[in-house]
Coordinates of N, CA and C in Angstrom, one line a residue:
X1 N -0.9 -71.6 -26.7 CA -0.2 -70.5 -27.5 C -2.5 -69.3 -27.1
X2 N -2.9 -69.8 -26.7 CA -4.1 -69.0 -26.9 C -3.7 -68.4 -25.7
X3 N -2.9 -68.1 -24.8 CA -3.2 -67.0 -23.7 C -1.5 -66.5 -23.7
X4 N -1.3 -66.4 -25.2 CA -0.3 -64.9 -25.4 C -0.9 -64.1 -25.9
X5 N -1.8 -64.5 -27.0 CA -2.7 -63.5 -27.5 C -3.5 -62.1 -26.6
X6 N -3.6 -63.0 -25.3 CA -4.2 -62.9 -24.8 C -4.4 -61.3 -23.5
X7 N -2.8 -62.1 -22.8 CA -1.8 -61.4 -22.5 C -1.4 -60.1 -23.6
X8 N -0.9 -59.8 -24.1 CA -1.4 -59.4 -25.3 C -1.8 -57.7 -25.5
X9 N -3.0 -58.4 -25.5 CA -4.8 -57.6 -26.3 C -4.5 -57.4 -24.6
X10 N -4.4 -57.6 -23.6 CA -4.5 -56.7 -21.9 C -3.5 -55.9 -22.2
X11 N -2.0 -56.3 -22.6 CA -1.2 -55.1 -22.6 C -0.9 -54.4 -23.8
X12 N -2.1 -54.0 -24.5 CA -1.9 -53.7 -25.5 C -3.4 -52.4 -25.4
X13 N -4.8 -53.3 -24.3 CA -5.5 -51.7 -23.4 C -4.7 -50.8 -23.0
X14 N -3.6 -52.0 -21.9 CA -3.0 -50.8 -20.6 C -2.7 -49.9 -21.5
X15 N -1.5 -49.6 -23.0 CA -1.0 -48.7 -23.4 C -1.6 -48.6 -24.0
X16 N -2.8 -48.9 -24.1 CA -3.8 -47.4 -25.0 C -4.2 -47.2 -23.5
X17 N -4.1 -47.2 -22.5 CA -5.1 -46.7 -21.7 C -3.9 -45.6 -21.1
X18 N -3.4 -45.9 -20.6 CA -1.6 -45.0 -20.7 C -1.6 -43.8 -21.9
X19 N -2.0 -44.3 -22.1 CA -1.6 -43.6 -23.7 C -2.5 -42.1 -23.0
X20 N -4.1 -42.4 -23.1 CA -4.9 -41.8 -22.9 C -4.9 -41.1 -21.7
X21 N -4.0 -41.3 -20.9 CA -4.1 -41.2 -19.1 C -2.9 -39.5 -19.7
X22 N -1.9 -40.4 -20.4 CA -0.6 -38.5 -20.6 C -1.2 -38.2 -21.6
X23 N -2.4 -38.3 -22.8 CA -3.4 -37.3 -23.9 C -3.5 -36.1 -22.5
X24 N -4.9 -36.9 -21.7 CA -5.7 -35.5 -20.6 C -5.0 -34.7 -20.1
X25 N -3.0 -35.7 -19.7 CA -2.3 -34.8 -18.2 C -1.5 -33.8 -19.0
X26 N -1.8 -34.3 -20.3 CA -0.7 -33.2 -21.4 C -1.6 -32.0 -21.6
X27 N -2.6 -32.3 -21.6 CA -3.8 -31.2 -21.7 C -3.1 -30.2 -20.7
X28 N -4.1 -30.9 -19.5 CA -3.7 -30.1 -18.4 C -3.3 -29.8 -17.9
X29 N -1.9 -30.2 -18.3 CA -0.6 -29.0 -18.6 C -0.2 -27.6 -18.9
X30 N -0.9 -28.9 -20.4 CA -1.2 -27.0 -21.1 C -1.9 -26.8 -20.7
X31 N -3.3 -26.4 -20.3 CA -3.7 -25.9 -19.2 C -3.8 -25.1 -18.3
X32 N -3.0 -26.0 -17.7 CA -2.5 -25.2 -16.5 C -1.2 -23.5 -16.6
X33 N 0.0 -24.2 -18.0 CA 0.4 -23.6 -18.3 C -0.2 -22.3 -18.9
X34 N -0.9 -22.4 -19.7 CA -1.8 -20.9 -20.0 C -2.8 -19.7 -19.0
X35 N -3.2 -20.7 -18.2 CA -3.4 -20.0 -16.5 C -2.4 -19.5 -16.0
X36 N -1.8 -20.1 -15.8 CA 0.2 -18.8 -16.2 C 0.5 -18.3 -16.3
X37 N 0.9 -18.3 -17.4 CA 1.2 -17.4 -17.9 C 0.1 -16.3 -18.2
X38 N -1.4 -16.5 -18.4 CA -2.6 -15.3 -17.7 C -2.4 -15.3 -16.6
X39 N -1.9 -15.3 -15.1 CA -2.5 -14.7 -14.3 C -0.1 -14.2 -14.0
X40 N 0.4 -14.6 -14.6 CA 1.9 -13.9 -15.0 C 2.1 -11.9 -15.6
X41 N 0.7 -12.2 -16.6 CA 1.2 -10.4 -16.8 C -0.5 -9.9 -16.5
X42 N -1.8 -10.8 -16.0 CA -2.6 -10.2 -15.1 C -2.4 -9.4 -13.3
X43 N -1.6 -10.6 -12.8 CA -1.2 -10.2 -11.5 C -0.6 -9.0 -11.4
X44 N 0.2 -9.1 -12.1 CA 1.2 -7.1 -11.2 C 0.6 -6.3 -11.6
X45 N -0.6 -6.2 -12.6 CA -0.9 -5.1 -13.2 C -2.7 -4.6 -11.2
X46 N -3.0 -6.3 -11.7 CA -3.5 -6.0 -10.0 C -3.1 -6.1 -9.6
X47 N -1.9 -6.7 -8.6 CA -1.1 -6.2 -7.3 C -0.3 -4.2 -7.0
X48 N -0.7 -3.7 -8.4 CA -0.6 -2.5 -8.6 C -1.5 -1.6 -8.2
X49 N -3.0 -2.0 -9.1 CA -3.6 -1.5 -8.3 C -4.3 -1.6 -7.6
X50 N -4.2 -2.5 -6.8 CA -4.6 -3.0 -4.9 C -3.7 -2.4 -4.3
X51 N -2.6 -2.5 -4.4 CA -1.8 -1.8 -3.9 C -2.0 0.2 -3.4
X52 N -2.8 0.4 -4.5 CA -2.8 2.2 -5.1 C -3.5 2.2 -4.5
X53 N -5.0 1.6 -4.5 CA -6.1 1.4 -4.0 C -5.9 1.3 -2.8
X54 N -5.1 0.7 -2.1 CA -4.9 0.4 -0.3 C -4.5 2.3 0.1
X55 N -3.4 2.8 -0.7 CA -3.1 4.0 0.2 C -3.5 4.9 -0.2
X56 N -3.8 4.5 -1.2 CA -5.4 6.3 -0.9 C -5.9 5.9 0.5
X57 N -6.4 4.7 -0.1 CA -7.9 4.6 1.2 C -7.0 4.6 2.6
X58 N -5.4 4.5 3.0 CA -5.4 4.0 4.5 C -4.6 5.9 4.5
X59 N -4.4 6.9 3.1 CA -4.0 8.3 2.9 C -4.4 9.1 4.1
X60 N -5.3 10.1 4.9 CA -5.2 10.7 5.1 C -6.5 12.2 4.6
X61 N -7.6 12.3 5.1 CA -7.7 13.1 4.0 C -7.7 14.9 4.4
X62 N -6.5 14.8 3.2 CA -6.3 16.5 3.7 C -7.5 17.6 4.1
X63 N -7.4 18.6 4.7 CA -8.5 19.2 4.8 C -8.3 20.6 3.0
X64 N -9.8 21.5 2.9 CA -9.1 21.5 1.2 C -10.1 22.6 0.7
X65 N -9.4 23.4 2.4 CA -9.9 24.9 2.9 C -8.9 25.9 2.0
X66 N -7.7 25.7 1.9 CA -7.5 26.2 0.8 C -7.1 26.3 -0.1
X67 N -7.6 25.6 -1.2 CA -8.1 25.8 -2.3 C -9.4 26.5 -2.8
X68 N -9.9 25.9 -0.9 CA -11.4 26.8 -1.3 C -11.3 29.3 -2.0
X69 N -10.4 28.5 -0.4 CA -10.3 30.2 0.1 C -9.8 30.9 -1.5
X70 N -8.6 30.3 -2.3 CA -8.0 30.7 -3.7 C -9.2 30.6 -4.4
X71 N -9.9 29.9 -4.7 CA -10.3 29.7 -5.5 C -11.7 30.1 -5.6
X72 N -12.2 30.2 -4.6 CA -13.7 31.7 -4.3 C -13.5 31.8 -3.3
X73 N -13.5 33.2 -3.0 CA -13.2 33.6 -1.8 C -14.4 34.4 -1.6
X74 N -15.0 35.5 -2.0 CA -15.5 35.8 -1.6 C -16.6 35.2 -1.8
X75 N -17.4 33.5 -1.7 CA -18.2 32.6 -1.4 C -18.9 32.2 -0.9
X76 N -17.0 32.4 0.0 CA -16.8 31.6 1.6 C -17.4 32.5 2.5
X77 N -17.9 31.2 3.5 CA -18.1 33.4 5.1 C -17.7 33.2 5.7
X78 N -17.4 34.2 6.6 CA -16.0 33.6 8.0 C -17.0 33.1 9.2
X79 N -16.9 31.5 9.7 CA -17.9 30.9 10.5 C -18.2 32.4 11.9
X80 N -18.4 32.1 12.4 CA -18.8 33.6 13.8 C -18.9 33.5 14.4
X81 N -18.5 34.1 15.5 CA -17.4 34.7 16.1 C -17.5 33.3 17.1
X82 N -18.5 33.1 18.0 CA -19.2 32.5 19.1 C -18.7 30.5 18.3
X83 N -18.7 30.6 17.4 CA -18.7 29.0 16.4 C -17.2 28.7 16.9
X84 N -17.1 27.2 17.2 CA -15.6 26.4 18.5 C -14.8 26.7 16.4
X85 N -15.7 26.5 15.5 CA -14.5 26.3 14.1 C -13.7 27.8 14.5
X86 N -14.9 28.5 14.4 CA -13.6 30.4 14.5 C -12.7 30.4 15.3
X87 N -12.9 30.1 16.3 CA -12.2 29.7 17.6 C -10.6 29.1 16.7
X88 N -11.2 27.6 16.1 CA -9.7 27.0 16.1 C -9.1 27.6 14.7
X89 N -9.6 28.2 13.7 CA -8.7 28.6 13.0 C -8.7 30.0 12.7
X90 N -8.1 30.5 13.2 CA -7.5 31.8 13.7 C -6.5 32.0 12.9
X91 N -5.8 31.7 12.0 CA -4.1 31.6 11.2 C -5.5 32.0 9.1
X92 N -6.7 31.0 9.2 CA -7.4 30.8 8.4 C -8.2 31.6 8.3
X93 N -8.5 32.3 9.2 CA -9.4 34.3 8.8 C -8.7 34.7 8.2
X94 N -7.1 34.4 8.0 CA -6.3 36.3 7.8 C -5.8 35.6 6.4
X95 N -6.4 34.1 5.8 CA -6.5 33.0 4.6 C -7.7 34.3 4.3
X96 N -8.6 34.3 4.5 CA -10.2 34.5 3.4 C -9.6 36.2 2.9
X97 N -8.1 36.1 2.9 CA -8.2 38.4 2.0 C -7.7 37.7 1.2
X98 N -7.1 35.9 0.8 CA -6.2 36.3 -0.5 C -7.1 36.0 -1.9
X99 N -6.9 37.0 -3.3 CA -7.9 36.6 -3.6 C -7.5 36.3 -5.1
X100 N -7.7 36.0 -6.5 CA -7.4 34.9 -6.8 C -6.3 35.0 -7.8
X101 N -6.0 37.1 -8.5 CA -4.0 37.1 -8.1 C -3.0 37.0 -7.6
X102 N -3.2 36.3 -6.2 CA -2.3 36.4 -5.4 C -1.7 34.9 -5.9
X103 N -2.0 34.1 -7.1 CA -1.7 33.6 -7.7 C -1.0 32.7 -7.7
X104 N -0.8 32.3 -8.8 CA -0.2 31.1 -9.4 C 1.5 30.0 -8.4
X105 N 1.8 31.4 -8.4 CA 2.7 31.4 -7.0 C 2.4 30.5 -5.5
X106 N 1.6 30.8 -4.5 CA 1.3 30.2 -3.5 C 0.2 29.0 -4.3
X107 N 0.0 29.3 -5.4 CA -1.0 28.2 -5.9 C -0.1 26.7 -5.2
X108 N 1.0 27.3 -6.6 CA 1.7 25.8 -6.5 C 2.6 25.4 -5.2
X109 N 2.7 26.5 -4.2 CA 3.4 26.4 -3.1 C 2.1 25.4 -2.2
X110 N 1.2 26.1 -3.1 CA -0.4 24.8 -1.3 C 0.0 23.7 -2.1
X111 N 0.5 23.2 -3.3 CA 0.1 22.1 -3.9 C 1.7 21.7 -3.4
X112 N 2.1 21.3 -3.2 CA 3.5 21.0 -3.4 C 4.0 20.3 -1.8
X113 N 3.2 22.0 -1.1 CA 2.6 21.1 0.5 C 1.8 19.7 1.2
X114 N 0.6 20.4 -0.7 CA -0.4 18.8 -0.4 C 0.7 17.2 -0.8
X115 N 0.9 17.9 -1.4 CA 2.3 17.0 -1.7 C 3.0 16.1 -0.9
X116 N 3.4 16.2 -0.2 CA 4.8 16.3 0.4 C 3.2 16.4 1.9
X117 N 2.7 16.7 2.4 CA 2.5 16.2 3.3 C 1.1 14.8 3.2
X118 N 0.7 14.9 1.9 CA 0.7 13.5 1.3 C 1.6 11.6 1.2
X119 N 2.0 12.3 1.1 CA 3.9 11.2 1.2 C 4.5 10.8 2.3
X120 N 4.6 12.4 2.7 CA 4.8 11.5 4.3 C 4.0 11.0 5.0
X121 N 2.4 11.5 5.6 CA 1.7 10.1 4.9 C 1.8 8.9 5.4
X122 N 1.3 9.0 4.1 CA 2.3 7.2 3.4 C 2.9 6.3 3.5
X123 N 4.6 7.4 4.3 CA 4.9 6.8 4.5 C 5.1 6.7 6.2
X124 N 4.6 7.3 6.8 CA 4.8 6.7 7.4 C 3.8 5.4 8.2
X125 N 2.5 4.4 6.8 CA 2.9 3.0 8.3 C 4.7 2.5 8.3
X126 N 5.7 2.7 7.2 CA 6.5 2.1 6.5 C 7.3 2.1 8.4
X127 N 7.9 3.0 8.1 CA 8.4 4.3 9.0 C 7.5 3.8 10.5
X128 N 6.6 3.3 11.3 CA 6.0 2.7 12.4 C 6.7 1.4 12.6
X129 N 6.3 0.4 11.3 CA 6.7 -1.0 11.4 C 8.3 -0.7 11.1
X130 N 9.4 1.1 10.9 CA 11.3 0.4 10.9 C 11.0 0.2 12.6
X131 N 10.3 0.9 13.2 CA 10.2 1.8 14.9 C 10.3 0.5 15.0
X132 N 9.7 -0.3 15.3 CA 8.9 -1.4 15.4 C 9.9 -2.6 15.8
X133 N 10.9 -2.4 14.9 CA 11.5 -3.2 15.4 C 12.9 -3.4 15.8
X134 N 13.4 -1.5 15.0 CA 13.7 -1.4 16.3 C 13.8 -1.3 17.5
X135 N 12.6 -1.3 18.5 CA 12.6 -0.8 19.5 C 13.1 -2.6 19.5
X136 N 12.3 -3.5 19.7 CA 12.3 -4.7 19.6 C 13.5 -5.3 19.6
X137 N 14.3 -5.0 18.7 CA 16.3 -5.0 17.8 C 16.4 -4.6 20.1
X138 N 15.8 -3.4 19.8 CA 16.7 -2.5 21.7 C 16.5 -3.0 22.4
X139 N 15.0 -4.1 22.4 CA 15.0 -4.6 23.5 C 15.7 -6.1 23.9
X140 N 15.7 -6.3 23.1 CA 15.8 -7.4 22.8 C 17.3 -7.5 23.3
X141 N 18.2 -6.4 22.9 CA 19.9 -6.7 23.7 C 19.9 -5.9 25.1
X142 N 19.6 -5.5 25.1 CA 18.8 -5.1 26.5 C 18.4 -6.5 27.0
X143 N 17.6 -6.9 27.0 CA 18.0 -8.5 27.4 C 19.3 -8.4 27.6
X144 N 20.4 -8.8 25.9 CA 21.0 -9.8 26.5 C 22.2 -10.0 27.7
X145 N 22.8 -10.9 27.8 CA 24.5 -10.1 28.5 C 25.1 -10.4 28.5
X146 N 25.6 -9.3 27.2 CA 26.6 -9.0 26.7 C 27.4 -8.1 27.0
X147 N 28.3 -7.2 27.7 CA 28.8 -5.6 28.5 C 28.2 -4.2 27.0
X148 N 27.3 -3.7 27.3 CA 27.2 -3.1 27.0 C 27.3 -1.5 27.0
X149 N 28.7 -0.5 26.4 CA 29.0 0.5 27.4 C 28.0 1.8 27.4
X150 N 28.8 1.6 28.8 CA 27.9 2.7 29.0 C 27.0 4.7 29.1
X151 N 27.5 4.6 27.5 CA 27.3 5.6 27.5 C 26.5 5.1 26.4
X152 N 26.1 4.3 25.6 CA 24.6 3.8 25.1 C 23.8 3.7 26.0
X153 N 23.5 3.6 27.1 CA 22.8 2.5 28.2 C 21.9 3.5 28.8
X154 N 20.5 4.2 29.3 CA 19.7 4.0 28.8 C 19.4 5.0 30.3
X155 N 19.6 6.3 30.7 CA 19.6 6.5 32.4 C 18.8 6.3 33.0
X156 N 17.8 5.5 33.8 CA 16.7 5.6 34.3 C 16.1 6.1 35.1
X157 N 14.9 6.5 35.3 CA 15.0 7.1 37.0 C 13.9 6.6 37.6
X158 N 14.3 6.4 38.8 CA 12.6 5.7 39.7 C 12.4 6.7 40.2

């Protein structure tokens, strides 16, 4: 009869240890749930900010000489006739005569043009990836043994 209480004490100790372990695991689960909730609230904002900064970094720098000319036409000096910039900027020299009174319409057109150019530049990586995928698909179709209508075959010059 002495052995039964000892087995009961051992079972109670084992149950107590299991309960402590269960409590620790429940605490860990609660901490993990809090972390998951925190990540769910902060991660989308971080991803959007990272994506926007990445896209802004990849966006090419647009020349701002048109805005400078509209804002400060009298302070800008045209490049010398023998300089390389003077040779390559023929149309830009004609724009040097813009005054601030030429206006809001031209400034709006310039702003819209810059906006379109930047949006097109941002879309270039996506378009290039699509082109690569389509080229791979076309090459895959060419290598297949299926019958392709002659109208869709490329003429190869050798």
